Coordinates of C-alpha atoms and ligand atoms in Angstrom, one line a residue:
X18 CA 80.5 108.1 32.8
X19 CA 80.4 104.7 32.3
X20 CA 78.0 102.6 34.3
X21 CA 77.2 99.3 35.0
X22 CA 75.9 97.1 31.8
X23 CA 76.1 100.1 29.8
X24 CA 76.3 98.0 26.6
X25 CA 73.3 96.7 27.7
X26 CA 70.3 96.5 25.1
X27 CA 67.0 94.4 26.1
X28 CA 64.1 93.6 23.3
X29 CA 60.8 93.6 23.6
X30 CA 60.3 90.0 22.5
X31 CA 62.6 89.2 25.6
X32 CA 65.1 87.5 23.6
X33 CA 68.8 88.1 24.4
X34 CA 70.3 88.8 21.4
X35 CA 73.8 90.8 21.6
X36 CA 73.6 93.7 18.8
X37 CA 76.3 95.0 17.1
X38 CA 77.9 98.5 17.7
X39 CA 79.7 99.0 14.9
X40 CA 79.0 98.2 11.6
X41 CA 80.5 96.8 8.3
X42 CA 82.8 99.0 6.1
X43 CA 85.6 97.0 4.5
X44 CA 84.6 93.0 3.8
X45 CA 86.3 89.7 2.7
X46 CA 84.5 87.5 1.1
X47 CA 84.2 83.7 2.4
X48 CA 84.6 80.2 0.6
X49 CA 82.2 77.5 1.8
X50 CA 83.1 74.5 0.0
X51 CA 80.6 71.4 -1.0
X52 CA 81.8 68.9 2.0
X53 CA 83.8 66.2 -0.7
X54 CA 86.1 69.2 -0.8
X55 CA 86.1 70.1 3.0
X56 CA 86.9 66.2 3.4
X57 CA 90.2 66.2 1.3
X58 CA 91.0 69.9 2.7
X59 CA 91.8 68.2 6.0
X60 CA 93.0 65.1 5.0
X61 CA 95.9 67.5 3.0
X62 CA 96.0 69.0 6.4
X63 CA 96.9 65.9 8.5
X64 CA 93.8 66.5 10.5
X65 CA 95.4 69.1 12.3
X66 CA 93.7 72.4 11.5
X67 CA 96.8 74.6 11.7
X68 CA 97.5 72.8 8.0
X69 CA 94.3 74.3 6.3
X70 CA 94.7 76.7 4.1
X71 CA 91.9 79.4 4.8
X72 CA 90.8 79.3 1.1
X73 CA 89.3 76.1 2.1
X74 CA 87.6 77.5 5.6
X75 CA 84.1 78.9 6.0
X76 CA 84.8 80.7 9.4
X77 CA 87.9 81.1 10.6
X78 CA 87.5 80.4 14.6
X79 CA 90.9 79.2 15.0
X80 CA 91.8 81.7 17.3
X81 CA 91.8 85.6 18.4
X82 CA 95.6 86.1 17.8
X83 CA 96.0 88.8 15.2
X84 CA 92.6 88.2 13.6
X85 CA 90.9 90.9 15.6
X86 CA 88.4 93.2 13.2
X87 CA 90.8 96.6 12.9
X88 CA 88.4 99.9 13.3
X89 CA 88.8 102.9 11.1
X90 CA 90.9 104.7 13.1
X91 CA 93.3 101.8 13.5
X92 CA 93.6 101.7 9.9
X93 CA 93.8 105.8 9.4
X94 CA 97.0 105.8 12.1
X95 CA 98.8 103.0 10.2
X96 CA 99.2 106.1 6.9
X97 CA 101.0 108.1 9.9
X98 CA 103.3 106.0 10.6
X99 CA 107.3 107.3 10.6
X100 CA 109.6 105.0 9.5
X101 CA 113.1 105.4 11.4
X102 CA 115.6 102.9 12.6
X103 CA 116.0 104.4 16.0
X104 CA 113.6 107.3 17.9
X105 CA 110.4 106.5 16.0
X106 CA 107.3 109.1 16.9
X107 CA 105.4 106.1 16.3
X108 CA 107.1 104.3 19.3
X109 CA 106.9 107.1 21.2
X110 CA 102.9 106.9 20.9
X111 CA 102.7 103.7 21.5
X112 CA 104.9 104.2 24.9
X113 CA 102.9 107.3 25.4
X114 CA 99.3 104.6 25.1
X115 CA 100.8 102.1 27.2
X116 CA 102.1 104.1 29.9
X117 CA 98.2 105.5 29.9
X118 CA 96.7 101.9 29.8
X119 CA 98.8 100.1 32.0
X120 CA 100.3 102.8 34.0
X121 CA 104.1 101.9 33.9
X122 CA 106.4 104.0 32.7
X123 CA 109.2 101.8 30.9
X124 CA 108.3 99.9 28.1
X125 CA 110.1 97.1 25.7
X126 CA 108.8 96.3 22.5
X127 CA 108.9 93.1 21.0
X128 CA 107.4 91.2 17.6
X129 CA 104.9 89.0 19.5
X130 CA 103.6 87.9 23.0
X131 CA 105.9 84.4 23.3
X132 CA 109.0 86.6 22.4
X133 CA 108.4 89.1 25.6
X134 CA 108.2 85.3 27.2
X135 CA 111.7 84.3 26.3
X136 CA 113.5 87.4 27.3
X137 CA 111.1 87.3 31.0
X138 CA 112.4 83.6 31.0
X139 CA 115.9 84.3 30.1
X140 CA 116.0 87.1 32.6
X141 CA 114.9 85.8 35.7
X142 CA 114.4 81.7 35.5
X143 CA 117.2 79.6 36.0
X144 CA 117.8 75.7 36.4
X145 CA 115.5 74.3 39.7
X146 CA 113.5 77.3 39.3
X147 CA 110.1 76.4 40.2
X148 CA 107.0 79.4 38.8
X149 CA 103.9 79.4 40.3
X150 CA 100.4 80.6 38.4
X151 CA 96.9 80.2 37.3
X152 CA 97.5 78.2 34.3
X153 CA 100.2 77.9 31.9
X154 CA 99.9 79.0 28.3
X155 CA 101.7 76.8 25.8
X156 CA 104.3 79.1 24.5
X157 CA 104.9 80.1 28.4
X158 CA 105.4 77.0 29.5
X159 CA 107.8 75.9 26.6
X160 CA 110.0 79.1 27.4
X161 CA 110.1 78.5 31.1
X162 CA 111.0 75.0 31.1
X163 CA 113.9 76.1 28.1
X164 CA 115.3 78.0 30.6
X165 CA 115.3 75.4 33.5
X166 CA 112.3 76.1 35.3
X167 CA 109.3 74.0 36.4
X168 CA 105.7 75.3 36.5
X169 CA 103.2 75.2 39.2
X170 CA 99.5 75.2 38.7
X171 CA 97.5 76.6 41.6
X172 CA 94.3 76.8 40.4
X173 CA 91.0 76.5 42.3
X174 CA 88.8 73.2 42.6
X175 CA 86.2 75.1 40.2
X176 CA 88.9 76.1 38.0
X177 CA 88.6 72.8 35.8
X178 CA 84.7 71.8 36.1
X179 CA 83.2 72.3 32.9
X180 CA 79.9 73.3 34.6
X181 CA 79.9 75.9 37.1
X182 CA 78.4 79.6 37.6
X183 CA 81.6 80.3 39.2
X184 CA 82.5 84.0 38.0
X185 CA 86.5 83.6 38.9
X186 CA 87.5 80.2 37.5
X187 CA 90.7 82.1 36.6
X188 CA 91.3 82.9 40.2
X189 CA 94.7 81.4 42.0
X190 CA 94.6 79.0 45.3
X191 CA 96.1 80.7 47.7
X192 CA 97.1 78.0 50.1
X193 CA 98.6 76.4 47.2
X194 CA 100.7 79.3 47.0
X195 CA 101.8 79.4 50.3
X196 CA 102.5 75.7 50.9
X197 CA 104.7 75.7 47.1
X198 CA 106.5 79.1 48.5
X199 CA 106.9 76.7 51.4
X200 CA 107.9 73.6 50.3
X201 CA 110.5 75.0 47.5
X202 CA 111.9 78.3 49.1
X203 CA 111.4 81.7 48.2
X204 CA 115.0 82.0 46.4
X205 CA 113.8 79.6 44.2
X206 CA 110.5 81.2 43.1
X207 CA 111.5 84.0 40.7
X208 CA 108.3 85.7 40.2
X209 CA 104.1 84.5 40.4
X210 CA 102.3 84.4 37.1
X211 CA 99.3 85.6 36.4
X212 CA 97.2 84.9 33.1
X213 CA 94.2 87.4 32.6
X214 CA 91.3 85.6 30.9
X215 CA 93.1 82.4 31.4
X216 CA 93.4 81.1 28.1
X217 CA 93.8 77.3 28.2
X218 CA 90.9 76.9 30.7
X219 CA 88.3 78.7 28.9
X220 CA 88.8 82.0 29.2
X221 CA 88.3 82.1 32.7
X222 CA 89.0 85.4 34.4
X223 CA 90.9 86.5 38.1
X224 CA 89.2 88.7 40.5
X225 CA 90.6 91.7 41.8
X226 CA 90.1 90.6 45.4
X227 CA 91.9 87.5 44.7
X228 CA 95.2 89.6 43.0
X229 CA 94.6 91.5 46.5
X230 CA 95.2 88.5 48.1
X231 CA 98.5 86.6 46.1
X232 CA 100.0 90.6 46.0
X233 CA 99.9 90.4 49.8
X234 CA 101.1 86.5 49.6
X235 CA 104.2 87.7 47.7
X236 CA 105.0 90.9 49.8
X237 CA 105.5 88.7 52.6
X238 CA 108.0 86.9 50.5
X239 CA 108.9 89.7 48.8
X240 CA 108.2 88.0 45.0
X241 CA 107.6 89.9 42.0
X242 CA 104.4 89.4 40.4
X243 CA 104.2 89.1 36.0
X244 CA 101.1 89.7 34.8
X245 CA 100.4 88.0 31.5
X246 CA 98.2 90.8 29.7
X247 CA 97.4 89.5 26.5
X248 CA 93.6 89.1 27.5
X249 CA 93.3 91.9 30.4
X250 CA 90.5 93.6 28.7
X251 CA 87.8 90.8 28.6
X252 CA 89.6 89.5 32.3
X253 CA 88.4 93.7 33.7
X254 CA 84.9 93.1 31.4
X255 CA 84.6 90.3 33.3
X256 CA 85.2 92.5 36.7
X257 CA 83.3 95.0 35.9
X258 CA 80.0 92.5 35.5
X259 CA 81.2 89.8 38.4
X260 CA 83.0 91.7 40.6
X261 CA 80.7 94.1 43.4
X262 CA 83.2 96.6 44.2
X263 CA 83.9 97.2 40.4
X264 CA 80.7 97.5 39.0
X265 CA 80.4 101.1 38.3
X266 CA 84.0 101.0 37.4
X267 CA 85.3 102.3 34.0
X268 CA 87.5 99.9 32.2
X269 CA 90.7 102.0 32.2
X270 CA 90.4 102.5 36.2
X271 CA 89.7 98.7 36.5
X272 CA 92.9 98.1 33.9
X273 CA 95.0 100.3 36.3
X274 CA 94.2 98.6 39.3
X275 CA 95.1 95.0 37.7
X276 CA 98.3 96.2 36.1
X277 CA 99.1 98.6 39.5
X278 CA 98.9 95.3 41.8
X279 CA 102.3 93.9 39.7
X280 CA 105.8 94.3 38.7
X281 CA 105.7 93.4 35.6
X282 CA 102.9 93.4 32.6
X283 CA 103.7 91.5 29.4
X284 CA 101.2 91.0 26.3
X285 CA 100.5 89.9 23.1
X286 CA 99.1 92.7 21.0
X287 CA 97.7 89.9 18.4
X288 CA 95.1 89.3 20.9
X289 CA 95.2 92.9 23.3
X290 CA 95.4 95.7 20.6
X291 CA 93.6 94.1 17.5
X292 CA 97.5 94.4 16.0
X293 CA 100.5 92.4 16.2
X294 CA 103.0 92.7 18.0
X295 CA 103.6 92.6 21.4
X296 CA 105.7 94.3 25.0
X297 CA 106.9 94.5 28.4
X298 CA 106.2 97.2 30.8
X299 CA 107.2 98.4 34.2
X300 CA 107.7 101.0 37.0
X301 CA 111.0 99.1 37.9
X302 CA 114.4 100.6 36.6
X303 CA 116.4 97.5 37.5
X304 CA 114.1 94.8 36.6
X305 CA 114.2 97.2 33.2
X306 CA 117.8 97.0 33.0
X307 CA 118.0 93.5 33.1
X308 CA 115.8 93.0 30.4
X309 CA 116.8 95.6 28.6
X310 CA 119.6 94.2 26.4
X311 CA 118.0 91.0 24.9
X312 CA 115.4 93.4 22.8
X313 CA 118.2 94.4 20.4
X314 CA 119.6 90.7 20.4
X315 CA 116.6 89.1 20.0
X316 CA 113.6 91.5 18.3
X317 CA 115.4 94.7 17.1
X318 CA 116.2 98.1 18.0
X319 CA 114.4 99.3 21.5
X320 CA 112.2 101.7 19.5
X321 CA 110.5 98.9 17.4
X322 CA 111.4 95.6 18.7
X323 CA 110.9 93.5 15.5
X324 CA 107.5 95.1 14.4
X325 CA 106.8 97.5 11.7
X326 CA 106.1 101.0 12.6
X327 CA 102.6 100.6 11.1
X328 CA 101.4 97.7 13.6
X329 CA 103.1 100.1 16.5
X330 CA 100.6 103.3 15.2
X331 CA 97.6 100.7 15.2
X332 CA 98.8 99.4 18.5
X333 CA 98.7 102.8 20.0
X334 CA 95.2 103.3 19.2
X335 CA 93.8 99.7 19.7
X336 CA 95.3 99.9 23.4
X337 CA 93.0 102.9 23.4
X338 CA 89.9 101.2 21.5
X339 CA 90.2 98.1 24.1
X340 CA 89.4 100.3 27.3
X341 CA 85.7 101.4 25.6
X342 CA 83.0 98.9 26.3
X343 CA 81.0 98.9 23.3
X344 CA 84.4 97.6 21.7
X345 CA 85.8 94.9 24.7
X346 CA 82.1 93.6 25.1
X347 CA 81.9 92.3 21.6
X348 CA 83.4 89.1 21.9
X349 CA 82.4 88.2 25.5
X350 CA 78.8 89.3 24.1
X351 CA 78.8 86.6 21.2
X352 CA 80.6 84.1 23.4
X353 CA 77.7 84.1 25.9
X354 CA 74.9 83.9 23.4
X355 CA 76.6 81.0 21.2
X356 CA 77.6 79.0 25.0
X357 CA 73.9 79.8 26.8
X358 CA 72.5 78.3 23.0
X359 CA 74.9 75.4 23.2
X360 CA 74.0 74.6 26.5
X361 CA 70.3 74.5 25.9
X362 CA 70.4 71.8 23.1
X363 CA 72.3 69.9 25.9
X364 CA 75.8 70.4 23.8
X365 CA 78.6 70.8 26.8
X366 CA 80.3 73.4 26.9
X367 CA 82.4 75.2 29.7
X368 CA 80.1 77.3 32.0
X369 CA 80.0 80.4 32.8
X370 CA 80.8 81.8 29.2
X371 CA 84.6 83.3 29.2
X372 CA 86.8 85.3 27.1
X373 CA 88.4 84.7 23.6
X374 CA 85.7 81.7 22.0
X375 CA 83.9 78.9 23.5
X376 CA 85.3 76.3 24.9
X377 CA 83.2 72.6 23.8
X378 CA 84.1 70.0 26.5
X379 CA 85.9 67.1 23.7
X380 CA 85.9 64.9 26.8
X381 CA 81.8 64.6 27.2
X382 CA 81.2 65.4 23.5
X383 CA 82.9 62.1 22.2
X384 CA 82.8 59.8 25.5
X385 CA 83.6 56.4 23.4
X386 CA 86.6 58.0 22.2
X387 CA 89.7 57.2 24.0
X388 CA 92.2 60.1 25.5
X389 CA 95.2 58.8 24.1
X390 CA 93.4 59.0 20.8
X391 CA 92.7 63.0 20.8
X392 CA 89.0 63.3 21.2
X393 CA 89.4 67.4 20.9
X394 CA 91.2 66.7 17.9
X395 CA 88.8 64.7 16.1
X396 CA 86.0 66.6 16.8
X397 CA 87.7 69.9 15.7
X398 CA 88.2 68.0 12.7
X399 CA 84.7 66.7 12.4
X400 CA 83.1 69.9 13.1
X401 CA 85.6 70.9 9.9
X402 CA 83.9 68.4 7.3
X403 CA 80.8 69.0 8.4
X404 CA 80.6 73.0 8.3
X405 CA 84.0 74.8 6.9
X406 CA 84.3 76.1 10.4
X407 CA 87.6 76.1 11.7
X408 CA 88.7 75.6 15.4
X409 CA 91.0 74.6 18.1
X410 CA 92.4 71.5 20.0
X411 CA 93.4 72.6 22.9
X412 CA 93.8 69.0 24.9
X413 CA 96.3 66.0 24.5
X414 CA 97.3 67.2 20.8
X415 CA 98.9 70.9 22.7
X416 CA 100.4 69.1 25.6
X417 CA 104.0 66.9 25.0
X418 CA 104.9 62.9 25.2
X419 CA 106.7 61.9 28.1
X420 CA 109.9 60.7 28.2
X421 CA 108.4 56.7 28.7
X422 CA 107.3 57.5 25.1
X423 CA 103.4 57.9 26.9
X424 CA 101.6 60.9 26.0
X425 CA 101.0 63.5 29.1
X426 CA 97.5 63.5 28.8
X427 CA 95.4 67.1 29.3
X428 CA 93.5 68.1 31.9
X429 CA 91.0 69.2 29.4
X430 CA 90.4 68.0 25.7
X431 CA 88.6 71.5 24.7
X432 CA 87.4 72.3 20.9
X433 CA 88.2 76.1 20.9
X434 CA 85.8 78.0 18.9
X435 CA 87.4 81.6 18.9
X436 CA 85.5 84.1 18.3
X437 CA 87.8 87.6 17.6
X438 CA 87.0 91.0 18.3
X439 CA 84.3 92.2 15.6
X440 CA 84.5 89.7 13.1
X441 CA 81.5 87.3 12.9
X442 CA 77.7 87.9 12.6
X443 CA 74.8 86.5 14.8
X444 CA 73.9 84.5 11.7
X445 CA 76.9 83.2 11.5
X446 CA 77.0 82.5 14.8
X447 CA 73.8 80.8 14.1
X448 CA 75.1 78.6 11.4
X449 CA 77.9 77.3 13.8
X450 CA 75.7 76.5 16.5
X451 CA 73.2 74.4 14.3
X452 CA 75.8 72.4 12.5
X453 CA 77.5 71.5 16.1
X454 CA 74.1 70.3 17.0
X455 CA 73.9 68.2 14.2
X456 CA 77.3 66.8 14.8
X457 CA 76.1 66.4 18.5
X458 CA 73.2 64.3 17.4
X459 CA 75.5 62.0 14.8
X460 CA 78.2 62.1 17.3
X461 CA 78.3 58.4 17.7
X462 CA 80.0 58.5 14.1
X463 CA 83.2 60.1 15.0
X464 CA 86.5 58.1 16.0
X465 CA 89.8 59.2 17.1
X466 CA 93.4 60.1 15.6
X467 CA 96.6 59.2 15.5
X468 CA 99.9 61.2 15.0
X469 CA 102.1 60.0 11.5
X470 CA 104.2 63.3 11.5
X471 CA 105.0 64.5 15.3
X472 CA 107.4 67.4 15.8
X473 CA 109.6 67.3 19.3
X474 CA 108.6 70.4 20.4
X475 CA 104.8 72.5 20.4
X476 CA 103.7 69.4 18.4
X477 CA 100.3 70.6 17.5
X478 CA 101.3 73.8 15.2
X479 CA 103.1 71.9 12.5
X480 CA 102.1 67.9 13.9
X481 CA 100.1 65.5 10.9
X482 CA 97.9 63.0 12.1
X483 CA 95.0 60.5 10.4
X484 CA 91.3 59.0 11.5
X485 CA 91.8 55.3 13.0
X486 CA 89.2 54.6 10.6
X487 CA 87.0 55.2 8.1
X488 CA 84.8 57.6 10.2
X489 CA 85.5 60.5 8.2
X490 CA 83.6 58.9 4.8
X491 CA 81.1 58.0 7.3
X492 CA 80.2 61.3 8.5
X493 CA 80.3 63.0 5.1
X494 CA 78.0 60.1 3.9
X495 CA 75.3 60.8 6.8
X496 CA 76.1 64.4 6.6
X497 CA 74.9 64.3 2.4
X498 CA 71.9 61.9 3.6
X499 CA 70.6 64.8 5.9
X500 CA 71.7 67.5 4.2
X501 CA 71.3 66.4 0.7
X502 CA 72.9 69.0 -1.6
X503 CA 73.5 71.9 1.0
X504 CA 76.7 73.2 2.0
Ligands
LIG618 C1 98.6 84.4 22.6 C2 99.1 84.4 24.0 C3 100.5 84.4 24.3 C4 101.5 84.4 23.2 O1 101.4 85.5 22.4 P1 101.9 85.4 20.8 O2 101.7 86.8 20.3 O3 101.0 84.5 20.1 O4 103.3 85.0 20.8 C5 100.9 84.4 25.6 N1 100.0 84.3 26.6 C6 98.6 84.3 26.4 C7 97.7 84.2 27.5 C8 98.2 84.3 25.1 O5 96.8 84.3 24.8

C-alpha cells in the first residue's frame, strides 16, 4: 500500500517546500509582544525558558512533549471515554492499540515517560550496576543513577559531529559494547538501552541492521534489551527513507520489527501518541511480574496508571494516527526544510535533519562565549528577545556540577528548536529562520550566563540565572535600530 516517499510532493518551480496534509480546524491565538516586553519576560524568568509564561511567547518550540496538534478523531474518542476505577473499556483499547503497534501483549500504564523509567530502574538496576546505550536522556539518567547504576554511552564517532550526511547517528558501537560487557561482567549489566530518535543528540535515529547486530551482541550474553519508544515513529520514518531493505516498508511493519528485536518497550505518550501519558509493554510474564506491583504504588490502579481515562481514549487512537505517513512525516518534513535553510545562510546546525526540532550547534554559534558560561543557554535566551520564540538548552545548563563544585560540561551545547507534530506553519517557520539569521549576523553581541538560583537535582527545569553583562540591553538596542518599530 504504502510506498517509498509516498508523502512525497515536488513543484514545478523546483522548490522543496513540505505541504501540509491536514488542515486547520480548531485555533489558538498567539501573543507577539513589542521586544521591551520580551526583554523583562525573560529577565522574570531567570533566563531560563522553562520560567516563561507562554502568554509572553510567540512560538512555543520548547519541546514536542505533550504539545503535539490532537486530530479530530483524537478529540471525538476523548467524549467516549468510561470512567471506572478498575476494568476501564478505555484501557482495554488502549492495550488492544498497543498490543497492535508494538506487538506485546502485556502492558503497564503510567502518568508519563520518566515514571515508566523509575519503576524499569527500581526493577532491575541496583548499586554497581553499569547500563549501556545510545545516549542517555535526562530523566533516564537521573532514575538510573537514583537507583545505583552508572551509564555507558556507546555511540559512534559520527554520533556527535555536528556536520555529517550520516543517516544513523543514533546507531550504537558495537565494540564498545562488547569490550563494556567485557570489562564489567554480564551480571552486572542489567539490560542495553536503546533511544529511538535519540533525543539529546539531535534526533538522530538507529538502523535496523544495527539493532540486528546489539540483539545478537546481547543473545550471546543473554541481556535483555529496553527500548526507549518515546520517538519510534520518526526513528522507523527515518528507516523507511535511509534504510535499503525498509524502503517499501509500511510504518507499522517497520514498528514491529523495532519493538520485535526487544524485551521491553517503554514510552512517553506526550511525545509518541500526541497525548499524555505514558507505558511499558512486553511479551515477558516474569519481567511483567516484577514490574508489576510498583504501578499501583507509584501511578495508580493497573487499568489507568495515573492518567485520566480521556488521555488513555486519545492515546489509543494517536498510537494508531502515528503509524500513517502523512501524519509521522510532518515534523521530520518541517525539520528538514527549516535545517537545509539554516544551513544555507551558513547558520550551524546539526546535519542530517533528525527527529523532534532542530538542533543549532550553541558551540559554533557563540565561539567567544565560554562553556562554563552556557553558550546554548544564552542564545536560547537571545533568540527569545529578539523573536518571542521559545526554545531549548540542551548543553551544560541540562547536565549536573561535579562534586569539586566544577560543572560537567556537555558534549554538545544545542539550542533545541522543537517543532511538534502539526502545529506550526511554513510562514512561521519562515519567521523563525529569518530572525535566527539576524541574530547570527549580530551574534557578536551576545554574552554568557550565570546561575543565582541552582536546584541539586535536573537543574535546568526550575534553575534562575542572569547575563554577565549588559548584552541583553544591547541586543534589544541593535535589534530596535534594524528593526525600528516591528515586532
Ligand atoms: C520525553 C522523553 C522521556 C520522558 O518522558 P516524559 O513523558 O517527559 O516523562 C524519556 N525518554 C525520551 C527519549 C524522551 O524524549
Amino acid at each position: 500500500m504504502s510506498s517509498k516517499n509516498s508523502t512525497k510532493i515536488n513543484f514545478f518551480s523546483g522548490e522543496q517546500v513540505p505541504v501540509e496534509l491536514h488542515k486547520v480546524r480548531i485555533v489558538q491565538k498567539l501573543n507577539l509582544k513589542p521586544i521591551d516586553d520580551r526583554l523583562k519576560a525573560i529577565e522574570k524568568g531567570g533566563y531560563n525558558t522553562f520560567l516563561l509564561n507562554t502568554e509572553d511567547v510567540f512560538l512555543d518550540m520548547l519541546t514536542d512533549s505533550g504539545t503535539n496538534a490532537m486530530s479530530d478523531n483524537q478529540l471525538a474518542s476523548m467524549h467516549q471515554a468510561d470512567d471506572a476505577y478498575a476494568g476501564s473499556q478505555s484501557f482495554y483499547r488502549m492495550e488492544k492499540a498497543l498490543q497492535d503497534v508494538f506487538g506485546k501483549e502485556l502492558i503497564l500504564p503510567v502518568h508519563q515517560g520518566r515514571a515508566a523509567e523509575n519503576i524499569i530502574s527500581q526493577t532491575f538496576i541496583r548499586p554497581g550496576h553499569v547500563i549501556p546505550m545510545n545516549y542517555h536522556f535526562t530523566t533516564t539518567k537521573a532514575h538510573m543513577e537514583i537507583n545505583g547504576g552508572k551509564i555507558y554511552e556507546i555511540y559512534t564517532d559520527e554520533a556527535l559531529k555536528i556536520k555529517s550526511s550520516h543517516p544513523f547517528k543514533g546507531n550504537i558501537d558495537i565494540d564498545k559494547l562488547k569490550k563494556l560487557i567485557t570489562k564489567y561482567g554480564v551480571e552486572n549489566v542489567p539490560f542495553i538501552r536503546l533511544e529511538a530518535s535519540t533525543n539529546l543528540i539531535g534526533g538522530q535515529p538507529f538502523s535496523i541492521e544495527n539493532m540486528r547486530e546489539v540483539r545478537k551482541v546481547a543473545d550471546e550474553h543473554g541481556i535483555m534489551m529496553v527500548l526507549d519508544a518515546s520517538l519510534i515513529g520518526e526513528n522507523a520514518w527515518f528507516i523507511k527513507q535511509r534504510e535499503k531493505e525498509f524502503a517499501n516498508s509500511s510504518i507499522r511493519d517497520i514498528l514491529r520489527t523495532m519493538c520485535d528485536l526487544c524485551e521491553i518497550i517503554y514510552f512517553s505518550s506526550r511525545k509518541v501518541s500526541s497525548t499524555r501519558g505514558g507505558g511499558i509493554c512486553t511479551n515477558d510474564k516474569k519481567l511483567f511480574m516484577k514490574m508489576r506491583d510498583l504501578v499501583p504504588l507509584y501511578e495508580g490502579f493497573l487499568t489507568y496508571g495515573g492518567m485520566s481515562v480521556r488521555e488513555i481514549e486519545a492515546m489509543a487512537v494517536g498510537l494508531m494516527e502515528t503509524t500513517d505517513d502523512t501524519v509521522i512525516s510532518q515534523s521530520p518534513g518541517f525539520i528538514e526544510y527549516a535545517v537545509n535553510e539554516l544551513d544555507k545562510l551558513g547558520i550551524p546546525v546539526i546535519t542530517p535533519a533528525g527527529a523532534l526540532g532542530a538542533h543549532v550547534d550553541a558551540m559554533q554559534f557563540l565561539d567567544h562565549v565560554p562553556q562554563k558560561e552556557y553558550p546554548a543557554g544564552a542564545l536560547a535566551a537571545a533568540l527569545f528577545i529578539v523573536s518571542g520564540c521559545r526554545g531549548m538548552e540542551r548543553g551544560t545548563i541540562s547536565s549536573v556540577r561535579l562534586d569539586n563544585g566544577e560543572d560537567l560540561l556537555a558534549d554538545m551545547e544545542l539550542l533545541r528548536l522543537a517543532f511538534p507534530r502539526r502545529v506550526f506553519t511554513l510562514s512561521q517557520t519562515k519567521f523563525l529562520i529569518d530572525r535566527l539569521n539576524w541574530l547570527y549576523q549580530n551574534r557578536e553581541l551576545i554574552g554568557g550566563l550565570e546561575f543565582v538560583e541552582e536546584p541539586k537535582v535536573l537543574r535546568f527545569f526550575m534553575g534562575r540565572l542572569a547575563a554577565t553583562s549588559d548584552w541583553p540591553q544591547k541586543l534589544v538596542a541593535k535589534f530596535k535600530k534594524d528593526f525600528g518599530d516591528s515586532l
